Short mmCIF file of C-alpha atoms (C1' of nucleotides) in Angstrom, two decimals:
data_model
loop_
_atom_site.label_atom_id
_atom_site.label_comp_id
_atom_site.label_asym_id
_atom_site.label_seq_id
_atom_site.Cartn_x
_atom_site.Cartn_y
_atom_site.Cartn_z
CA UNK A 1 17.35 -34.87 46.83
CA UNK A 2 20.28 -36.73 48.41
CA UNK A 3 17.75 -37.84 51.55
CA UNK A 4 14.94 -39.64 51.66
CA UNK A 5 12.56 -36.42 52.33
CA UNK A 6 11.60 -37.17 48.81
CA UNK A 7 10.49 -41.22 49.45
CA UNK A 8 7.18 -42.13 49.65
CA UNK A 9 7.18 -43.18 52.96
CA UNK A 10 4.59 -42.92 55.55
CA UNK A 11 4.83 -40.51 58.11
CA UNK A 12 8.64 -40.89 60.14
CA UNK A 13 10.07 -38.81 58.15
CA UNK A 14 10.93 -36.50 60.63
CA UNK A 15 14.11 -37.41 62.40
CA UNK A 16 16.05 -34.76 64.10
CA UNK A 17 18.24 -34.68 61.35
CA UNK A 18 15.56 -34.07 58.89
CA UNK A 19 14.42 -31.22 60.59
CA UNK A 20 17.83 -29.34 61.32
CA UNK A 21 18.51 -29.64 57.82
CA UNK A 22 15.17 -27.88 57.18
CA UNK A 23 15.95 -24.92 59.42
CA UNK A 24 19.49 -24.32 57.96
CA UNK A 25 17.54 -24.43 54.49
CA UNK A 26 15.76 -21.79 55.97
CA UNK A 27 18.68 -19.89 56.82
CA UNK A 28 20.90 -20.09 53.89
CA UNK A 29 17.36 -19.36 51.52
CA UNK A 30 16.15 -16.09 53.25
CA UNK A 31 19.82 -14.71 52.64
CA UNK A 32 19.57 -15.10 49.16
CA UNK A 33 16.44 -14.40 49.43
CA UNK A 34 17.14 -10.62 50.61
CA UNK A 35 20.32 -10.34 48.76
CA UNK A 36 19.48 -8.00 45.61
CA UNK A 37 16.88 -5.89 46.80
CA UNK A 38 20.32 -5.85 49.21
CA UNK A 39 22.00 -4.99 46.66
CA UNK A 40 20.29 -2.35 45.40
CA UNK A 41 19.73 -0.60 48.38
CA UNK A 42 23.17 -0.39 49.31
CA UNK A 43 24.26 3.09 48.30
CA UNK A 44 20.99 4.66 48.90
CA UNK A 45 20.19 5.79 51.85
CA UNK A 46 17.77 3.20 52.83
CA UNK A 47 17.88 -0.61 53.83
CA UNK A 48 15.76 -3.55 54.40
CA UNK A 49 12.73 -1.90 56.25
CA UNK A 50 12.62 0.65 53.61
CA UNK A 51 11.82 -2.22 51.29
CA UNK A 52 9.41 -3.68 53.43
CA UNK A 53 7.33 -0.47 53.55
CA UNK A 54 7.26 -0.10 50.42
CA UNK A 55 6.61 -3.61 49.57
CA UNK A 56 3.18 -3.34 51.12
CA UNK A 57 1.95 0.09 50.29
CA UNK A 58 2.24 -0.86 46.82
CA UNK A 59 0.54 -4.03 47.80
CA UNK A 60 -2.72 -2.35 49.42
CA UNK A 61 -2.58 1.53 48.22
CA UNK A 62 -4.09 3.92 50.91
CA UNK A 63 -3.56 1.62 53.65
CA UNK A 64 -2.89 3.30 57.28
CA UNK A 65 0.01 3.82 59.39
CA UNK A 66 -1.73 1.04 61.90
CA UNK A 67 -2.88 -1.26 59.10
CA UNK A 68 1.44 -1.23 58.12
CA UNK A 69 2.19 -1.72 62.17
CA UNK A 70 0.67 -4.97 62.14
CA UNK A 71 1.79 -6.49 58.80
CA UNK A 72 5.27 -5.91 59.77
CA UNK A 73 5.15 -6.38 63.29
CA UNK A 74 7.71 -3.12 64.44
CA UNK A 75 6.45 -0.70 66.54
CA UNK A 76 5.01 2.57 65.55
CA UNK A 77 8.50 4.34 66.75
CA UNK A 78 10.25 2.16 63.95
CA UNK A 79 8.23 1.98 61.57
CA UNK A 80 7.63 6.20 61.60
CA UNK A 81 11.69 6.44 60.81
CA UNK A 82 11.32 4.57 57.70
CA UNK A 83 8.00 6.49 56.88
CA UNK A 84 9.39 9.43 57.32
CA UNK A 85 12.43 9.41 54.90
CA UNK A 86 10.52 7.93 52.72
CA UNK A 87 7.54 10.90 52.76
CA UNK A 88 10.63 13.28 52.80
CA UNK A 89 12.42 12.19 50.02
CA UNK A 90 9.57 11.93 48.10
CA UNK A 91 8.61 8.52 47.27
CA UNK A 92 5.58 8.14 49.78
CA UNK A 93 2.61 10.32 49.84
CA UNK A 94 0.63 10.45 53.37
CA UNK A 95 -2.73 11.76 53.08
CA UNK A 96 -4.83 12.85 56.43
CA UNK A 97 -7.95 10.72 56.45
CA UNK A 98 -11.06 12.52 55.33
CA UNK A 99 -13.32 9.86 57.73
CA UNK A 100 -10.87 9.96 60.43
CA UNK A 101 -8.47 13.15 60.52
CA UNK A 102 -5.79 11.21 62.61
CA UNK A 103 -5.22 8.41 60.14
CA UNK A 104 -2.56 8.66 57.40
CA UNK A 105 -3.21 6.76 54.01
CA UNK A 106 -0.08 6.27 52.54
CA UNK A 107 0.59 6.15 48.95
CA UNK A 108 3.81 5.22 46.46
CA UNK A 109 4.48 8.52 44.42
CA UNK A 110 5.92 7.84 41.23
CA UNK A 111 9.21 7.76 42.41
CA UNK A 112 8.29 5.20 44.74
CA UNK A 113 6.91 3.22 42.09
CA UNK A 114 9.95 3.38 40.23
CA UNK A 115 11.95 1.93 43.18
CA UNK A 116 9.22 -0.25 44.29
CA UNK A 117 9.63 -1.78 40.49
CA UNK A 118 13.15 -2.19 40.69
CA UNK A 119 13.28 -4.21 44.15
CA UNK A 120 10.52 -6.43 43.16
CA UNK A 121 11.88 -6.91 39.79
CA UNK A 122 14.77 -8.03 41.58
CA UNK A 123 13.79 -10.11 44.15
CA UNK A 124 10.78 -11.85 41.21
CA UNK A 125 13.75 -12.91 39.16
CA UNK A 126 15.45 -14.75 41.74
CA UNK A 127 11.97 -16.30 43.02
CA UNK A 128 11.24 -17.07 39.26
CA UNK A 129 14.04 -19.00 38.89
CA UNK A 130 13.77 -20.75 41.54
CA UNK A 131 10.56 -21.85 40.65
CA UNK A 132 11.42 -22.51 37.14
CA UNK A 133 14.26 -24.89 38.56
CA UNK A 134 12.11 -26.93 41.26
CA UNK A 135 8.47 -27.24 38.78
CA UNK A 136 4.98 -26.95 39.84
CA UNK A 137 4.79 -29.47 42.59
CA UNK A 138 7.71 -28.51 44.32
CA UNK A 139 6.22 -24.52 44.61
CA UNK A 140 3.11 -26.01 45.84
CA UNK A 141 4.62 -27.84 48.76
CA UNK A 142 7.04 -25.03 49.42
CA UNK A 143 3.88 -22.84 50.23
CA UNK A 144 1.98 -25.62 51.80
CA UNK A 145 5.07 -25.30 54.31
CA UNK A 146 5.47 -21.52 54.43
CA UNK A 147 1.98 -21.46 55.42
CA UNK A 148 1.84 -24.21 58.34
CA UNK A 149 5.22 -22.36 59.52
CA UNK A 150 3.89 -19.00 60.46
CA UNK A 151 2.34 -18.26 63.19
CA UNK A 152 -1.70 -18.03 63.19
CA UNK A 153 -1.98 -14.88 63.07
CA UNK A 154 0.19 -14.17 60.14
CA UNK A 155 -1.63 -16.61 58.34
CA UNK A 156 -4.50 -14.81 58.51
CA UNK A 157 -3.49 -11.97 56.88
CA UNK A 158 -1.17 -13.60 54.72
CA UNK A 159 -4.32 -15.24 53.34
CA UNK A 160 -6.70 -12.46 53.96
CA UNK A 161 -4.10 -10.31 52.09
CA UNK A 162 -4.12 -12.83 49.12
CA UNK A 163 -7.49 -11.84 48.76
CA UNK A 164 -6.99 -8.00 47.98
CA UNK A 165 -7.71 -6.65 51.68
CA UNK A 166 -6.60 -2.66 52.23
CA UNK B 1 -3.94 -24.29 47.72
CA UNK B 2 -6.36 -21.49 46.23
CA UNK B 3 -4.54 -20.41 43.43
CA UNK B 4 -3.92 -22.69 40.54
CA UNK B 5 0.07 -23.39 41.70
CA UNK B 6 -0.30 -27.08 42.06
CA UNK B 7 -2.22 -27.53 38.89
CA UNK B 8 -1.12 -29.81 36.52
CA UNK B 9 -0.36 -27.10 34.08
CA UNK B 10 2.53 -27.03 31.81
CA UNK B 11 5.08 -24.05 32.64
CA UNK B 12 2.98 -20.48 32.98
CA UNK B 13 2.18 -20.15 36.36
CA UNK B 14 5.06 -17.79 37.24
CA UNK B 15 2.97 -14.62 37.41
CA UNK B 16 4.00 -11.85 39.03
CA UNK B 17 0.89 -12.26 41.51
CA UNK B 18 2.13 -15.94 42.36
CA UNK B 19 5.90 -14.54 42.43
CA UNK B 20 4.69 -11.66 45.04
CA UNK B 21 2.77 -14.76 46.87
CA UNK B 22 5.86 -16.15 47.39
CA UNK B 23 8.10 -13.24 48.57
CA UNK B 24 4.88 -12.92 50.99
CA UNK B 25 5.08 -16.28 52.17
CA UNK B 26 8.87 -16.30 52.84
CA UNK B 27 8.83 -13.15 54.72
CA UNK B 28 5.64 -13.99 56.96
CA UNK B 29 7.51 -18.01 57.71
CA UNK B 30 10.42 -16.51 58.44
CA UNK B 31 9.10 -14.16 60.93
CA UNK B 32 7.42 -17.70 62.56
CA UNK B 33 10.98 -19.69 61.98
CA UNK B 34 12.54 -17.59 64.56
CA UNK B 35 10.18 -16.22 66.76
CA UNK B 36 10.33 -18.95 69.31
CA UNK B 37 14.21 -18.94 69.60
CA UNK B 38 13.74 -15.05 69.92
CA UNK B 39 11.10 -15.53 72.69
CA UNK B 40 13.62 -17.83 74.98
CA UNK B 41 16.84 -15.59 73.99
CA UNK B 42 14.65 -12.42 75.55
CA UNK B 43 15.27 -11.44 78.69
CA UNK B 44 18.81 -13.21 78.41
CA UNK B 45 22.00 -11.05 77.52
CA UNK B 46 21.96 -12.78 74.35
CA UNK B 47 20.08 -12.59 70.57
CA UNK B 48 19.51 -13.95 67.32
CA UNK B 49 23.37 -13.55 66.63
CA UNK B 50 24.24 -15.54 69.21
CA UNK B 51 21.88 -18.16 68.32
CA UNK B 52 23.22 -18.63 64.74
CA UNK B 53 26.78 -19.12 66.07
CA UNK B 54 25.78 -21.84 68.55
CA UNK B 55 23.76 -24.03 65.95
CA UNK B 56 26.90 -24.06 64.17
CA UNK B 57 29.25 -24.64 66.68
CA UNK B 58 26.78 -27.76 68.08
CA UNK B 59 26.81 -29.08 64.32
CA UNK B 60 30.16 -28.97 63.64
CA UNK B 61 32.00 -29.07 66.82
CA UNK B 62 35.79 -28.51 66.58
CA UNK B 63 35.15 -25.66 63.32
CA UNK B 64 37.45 -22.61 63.34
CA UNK B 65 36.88 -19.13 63.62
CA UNK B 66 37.67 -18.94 59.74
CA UNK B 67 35.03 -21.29 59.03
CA UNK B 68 32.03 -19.72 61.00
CA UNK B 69 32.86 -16.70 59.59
CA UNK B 70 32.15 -18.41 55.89
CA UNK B 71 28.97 -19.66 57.11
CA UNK B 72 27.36 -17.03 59.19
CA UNK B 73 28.51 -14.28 56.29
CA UNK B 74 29.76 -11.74 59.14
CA UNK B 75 32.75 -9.55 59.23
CA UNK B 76 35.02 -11.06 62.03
CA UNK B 77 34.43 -8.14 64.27
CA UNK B 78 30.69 -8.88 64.77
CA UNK B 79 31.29 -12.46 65.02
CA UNK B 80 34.37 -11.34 67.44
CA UNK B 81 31.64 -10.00 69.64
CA UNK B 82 29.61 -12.87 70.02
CA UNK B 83 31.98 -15.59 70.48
CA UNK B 84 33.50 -13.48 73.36
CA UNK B 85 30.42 -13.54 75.08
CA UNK B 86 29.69 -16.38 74.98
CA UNK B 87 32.94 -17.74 76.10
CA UNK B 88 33.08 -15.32 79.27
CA UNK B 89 30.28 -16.70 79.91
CA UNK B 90 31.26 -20.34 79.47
CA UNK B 91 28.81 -21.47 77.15
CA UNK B 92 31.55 -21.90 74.38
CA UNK B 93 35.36 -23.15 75.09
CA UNK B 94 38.02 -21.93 72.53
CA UNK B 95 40.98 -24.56 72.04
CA UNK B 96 43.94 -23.62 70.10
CA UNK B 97 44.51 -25.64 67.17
CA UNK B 98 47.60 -27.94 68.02
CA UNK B 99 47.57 -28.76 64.37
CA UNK B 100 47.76 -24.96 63.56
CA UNK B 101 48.29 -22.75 66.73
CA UNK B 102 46.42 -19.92 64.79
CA UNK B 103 43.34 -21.47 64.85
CA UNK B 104 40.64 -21.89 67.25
CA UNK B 105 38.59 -24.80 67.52
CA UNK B 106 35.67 -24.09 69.23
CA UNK B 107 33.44 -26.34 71.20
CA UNK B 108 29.94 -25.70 73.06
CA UNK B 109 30.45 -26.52 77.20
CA UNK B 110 27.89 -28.42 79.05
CA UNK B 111 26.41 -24.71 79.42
CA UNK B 112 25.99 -24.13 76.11
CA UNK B 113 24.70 -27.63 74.76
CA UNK B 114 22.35 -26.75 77.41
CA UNK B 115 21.14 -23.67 75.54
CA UNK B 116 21.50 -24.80 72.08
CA UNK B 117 19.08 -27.99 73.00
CA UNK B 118 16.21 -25.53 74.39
CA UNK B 119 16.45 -23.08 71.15
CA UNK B 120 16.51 -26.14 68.70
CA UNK B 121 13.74 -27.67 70.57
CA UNK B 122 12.02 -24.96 70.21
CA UNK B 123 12.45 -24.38 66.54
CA UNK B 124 12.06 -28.14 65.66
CA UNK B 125 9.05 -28.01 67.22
CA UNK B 126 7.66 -25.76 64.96
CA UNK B 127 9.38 -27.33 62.33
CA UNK B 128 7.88 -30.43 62.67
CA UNK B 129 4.04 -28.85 63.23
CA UNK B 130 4.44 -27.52 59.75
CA UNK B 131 6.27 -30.82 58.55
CA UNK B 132 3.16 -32.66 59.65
CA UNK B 133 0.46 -30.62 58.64
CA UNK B 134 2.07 -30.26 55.27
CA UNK B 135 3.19 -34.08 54.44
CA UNK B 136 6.20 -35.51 52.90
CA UNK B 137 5.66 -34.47 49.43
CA UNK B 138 5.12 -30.89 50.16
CA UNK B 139 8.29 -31.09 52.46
CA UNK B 140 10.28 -32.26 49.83
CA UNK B 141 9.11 -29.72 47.27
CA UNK B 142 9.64 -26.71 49.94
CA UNK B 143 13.79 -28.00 50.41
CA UNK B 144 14.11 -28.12 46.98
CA UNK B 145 12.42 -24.86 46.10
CA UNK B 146 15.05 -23.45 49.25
CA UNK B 147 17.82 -25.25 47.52
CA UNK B 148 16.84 -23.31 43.98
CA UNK B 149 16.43 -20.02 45.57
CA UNK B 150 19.94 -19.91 47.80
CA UNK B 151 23.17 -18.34 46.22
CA UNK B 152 25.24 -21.11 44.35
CA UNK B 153 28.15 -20.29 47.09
CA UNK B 154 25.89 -21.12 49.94
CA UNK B 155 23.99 -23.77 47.93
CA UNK B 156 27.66 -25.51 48.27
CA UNK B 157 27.91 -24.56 51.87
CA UNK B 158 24.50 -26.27 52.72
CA UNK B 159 24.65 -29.34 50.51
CA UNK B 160 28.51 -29.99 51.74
CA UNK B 161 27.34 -29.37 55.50
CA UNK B 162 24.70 -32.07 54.91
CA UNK B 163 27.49 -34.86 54.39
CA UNK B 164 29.22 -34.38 57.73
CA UNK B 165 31.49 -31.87 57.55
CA UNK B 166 33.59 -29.78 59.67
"C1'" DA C 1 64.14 -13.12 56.59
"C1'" DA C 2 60.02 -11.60 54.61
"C1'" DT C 3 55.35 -12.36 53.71
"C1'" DT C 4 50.98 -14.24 54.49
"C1'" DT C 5 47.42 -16.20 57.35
"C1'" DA C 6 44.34 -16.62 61.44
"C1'" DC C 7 42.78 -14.39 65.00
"C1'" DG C 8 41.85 -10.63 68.38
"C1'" DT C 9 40.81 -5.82 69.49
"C1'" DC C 10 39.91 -0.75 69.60
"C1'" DA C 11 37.27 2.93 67.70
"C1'" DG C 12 33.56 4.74 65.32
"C1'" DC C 13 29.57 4.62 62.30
"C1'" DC C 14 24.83 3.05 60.47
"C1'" DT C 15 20.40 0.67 60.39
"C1'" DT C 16 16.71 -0.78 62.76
"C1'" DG C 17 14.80 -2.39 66.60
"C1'" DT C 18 13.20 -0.75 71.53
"C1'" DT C 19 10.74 2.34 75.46
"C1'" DG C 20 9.03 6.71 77.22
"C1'" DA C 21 6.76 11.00 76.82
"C1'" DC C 22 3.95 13.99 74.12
"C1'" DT C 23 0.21 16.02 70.68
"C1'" DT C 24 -3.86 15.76 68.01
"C1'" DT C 25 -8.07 13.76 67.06
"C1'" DC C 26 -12.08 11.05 67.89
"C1'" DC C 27 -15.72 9.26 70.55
"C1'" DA C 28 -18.55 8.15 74.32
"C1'" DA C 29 -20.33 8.94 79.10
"C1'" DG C 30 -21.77 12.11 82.26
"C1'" DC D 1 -21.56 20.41 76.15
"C1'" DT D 2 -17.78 18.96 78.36
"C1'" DT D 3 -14.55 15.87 79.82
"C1'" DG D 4 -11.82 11.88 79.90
"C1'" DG D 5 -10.02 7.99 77.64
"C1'" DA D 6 -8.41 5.66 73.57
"C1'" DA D 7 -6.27 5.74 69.15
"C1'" DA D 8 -3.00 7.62 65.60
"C1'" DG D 9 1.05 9.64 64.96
"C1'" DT D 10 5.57 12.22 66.28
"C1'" DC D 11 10.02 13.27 68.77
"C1'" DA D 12 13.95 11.77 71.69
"C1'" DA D 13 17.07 8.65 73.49
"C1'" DC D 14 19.00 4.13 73.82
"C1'" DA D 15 20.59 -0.86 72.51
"C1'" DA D 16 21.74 -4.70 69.41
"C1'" DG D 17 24.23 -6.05 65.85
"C1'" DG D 18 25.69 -5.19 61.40
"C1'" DC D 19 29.84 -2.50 59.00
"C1'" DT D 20 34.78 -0.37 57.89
"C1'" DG D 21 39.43 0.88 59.12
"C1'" DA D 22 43.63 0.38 61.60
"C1'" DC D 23 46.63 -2.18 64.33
"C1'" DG D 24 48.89 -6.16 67.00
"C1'" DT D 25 50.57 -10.88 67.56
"C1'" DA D 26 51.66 -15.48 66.78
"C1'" DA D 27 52.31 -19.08 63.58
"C1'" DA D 28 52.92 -20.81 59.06
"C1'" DT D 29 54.80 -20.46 54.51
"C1'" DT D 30 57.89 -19.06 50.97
#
DNA sequence: AATTTACGTCAGCCTTGTTGACTTTCCAAG
DNA sequence: CTTGGAAAGTCAACAAGGCTGACGTAAATT
């Protein structure tokens, strides 16, 4: 740490400074950050919001259409695109709702999962790493932060996610 | 923290549950990180694109072309775009290098400092909510876990920016 | 003089967001 | 039972902002 957000100091840490260098952090992190699943993607025909979709119906198999709108925050327009290559190439399975007939639960074939494996696997090592090269303490404050940054909402099903929510 | 990530423990908390935590966490914060900006751009002619290339032009007044283009990571073109805009619209003023006549230095107007003050406020704001709520050591442990996960080339970019430098 | 560099621009394409209009299904009130 | 609204999902059209390719010009470099 070149700065003093490191010291031990009290609280006035936060100089204007301070905080521009945090949101350029920001910045210059989520690139990498996105870079190989990037990467991989590139070539394919999908992109970022494919990854997303898939990220999370892996996450909570047999969750809805709606259930996916609000986790990513797109509308329904935007997010039915993705969901629809993705069902037509084979990678997502939607099933009609046997409670409710107008819901879709939506599923990672096998294919998907293959994918699904490869972008995580991907986007894991870098996160690994970067874990491995800060230690223990430093990942807890970095998701202290991430936390306090979202907005409410989000953190609420960030955390209600955590706890295995479909 | 619920999960044992601040423990005291030795190395082995990098499972892939607490990697996929993180990937979690860094796409939910970074949906809050620019949300507010996003709100105030709305509505204007302008977006997140234009937003990036002001920050940089307030922090390093006087940079070239060349040089955003470096940072930002966009093809000319799409930068082209931007800048145009937002010097038809006088929030940016072009000066040709008198060093090098090639280059142009560019420089926020009245206008634009204008504009770049209300979107940082913004930001910082939110910045400095999750600063405080979080406390210094957690602050320090989430820059240096962004440090560790940016790519080396950027890693440069952001640690040489911090010293002054256009 | 020839080449390279820095910048600008035109044209066209792709991804991924948006709004608007529409169907199907469900449910609740009359 | 019917009807009307709300909810889930789909299709169409548009905009922002990435991208590549090709080309032009002025200035610097060799």
């Amino acid at each position: 740490m070149v700065d003093g957000a490191g010291g031990g100091e009290g609280l006035l840490f936060l100089t204007d400074e301070q905080l521009r260098k945090g949101i350029e952090a920001m910045f210059f992190a989520y690139r990498g950050f996105t870079a190989d699943p990037d990467r991989i993607l590139e070539g394919m025909d999908y992109g970022r919001a494919h990854h997303r979709a898939i990220h999370f119906i892996h996450r909570s198999p047999g969750t809805t259409v709606s259930n996916l709108l609000t986790i990513l925050g797109v509308t329904k327009q935007s997010l039915n695109r993705v969901l629809r290559s993705l069902v037509e190439d084979g990678l997502v399975e939607a099933r009609v709702g046997r409670a409710d007939k107008r819901e879709r639960h939506l599923y990672l074939t096998a294919k998907g999962a293959e994918l699904e494996r490869a972008l995580s696997d991907a986007q894991r090592a870098r996160m690994r790493a970067a874990y491995r090269a800060a230690g223990p303490a430093a990942v807890a404050g970095f998701r202290t932060v991430l936390e306090a940054m979202m907005d409410p909402e989000m953190r609420r099903q960030f955390q209600g996610l955590r706890d295995g929510g479909a």
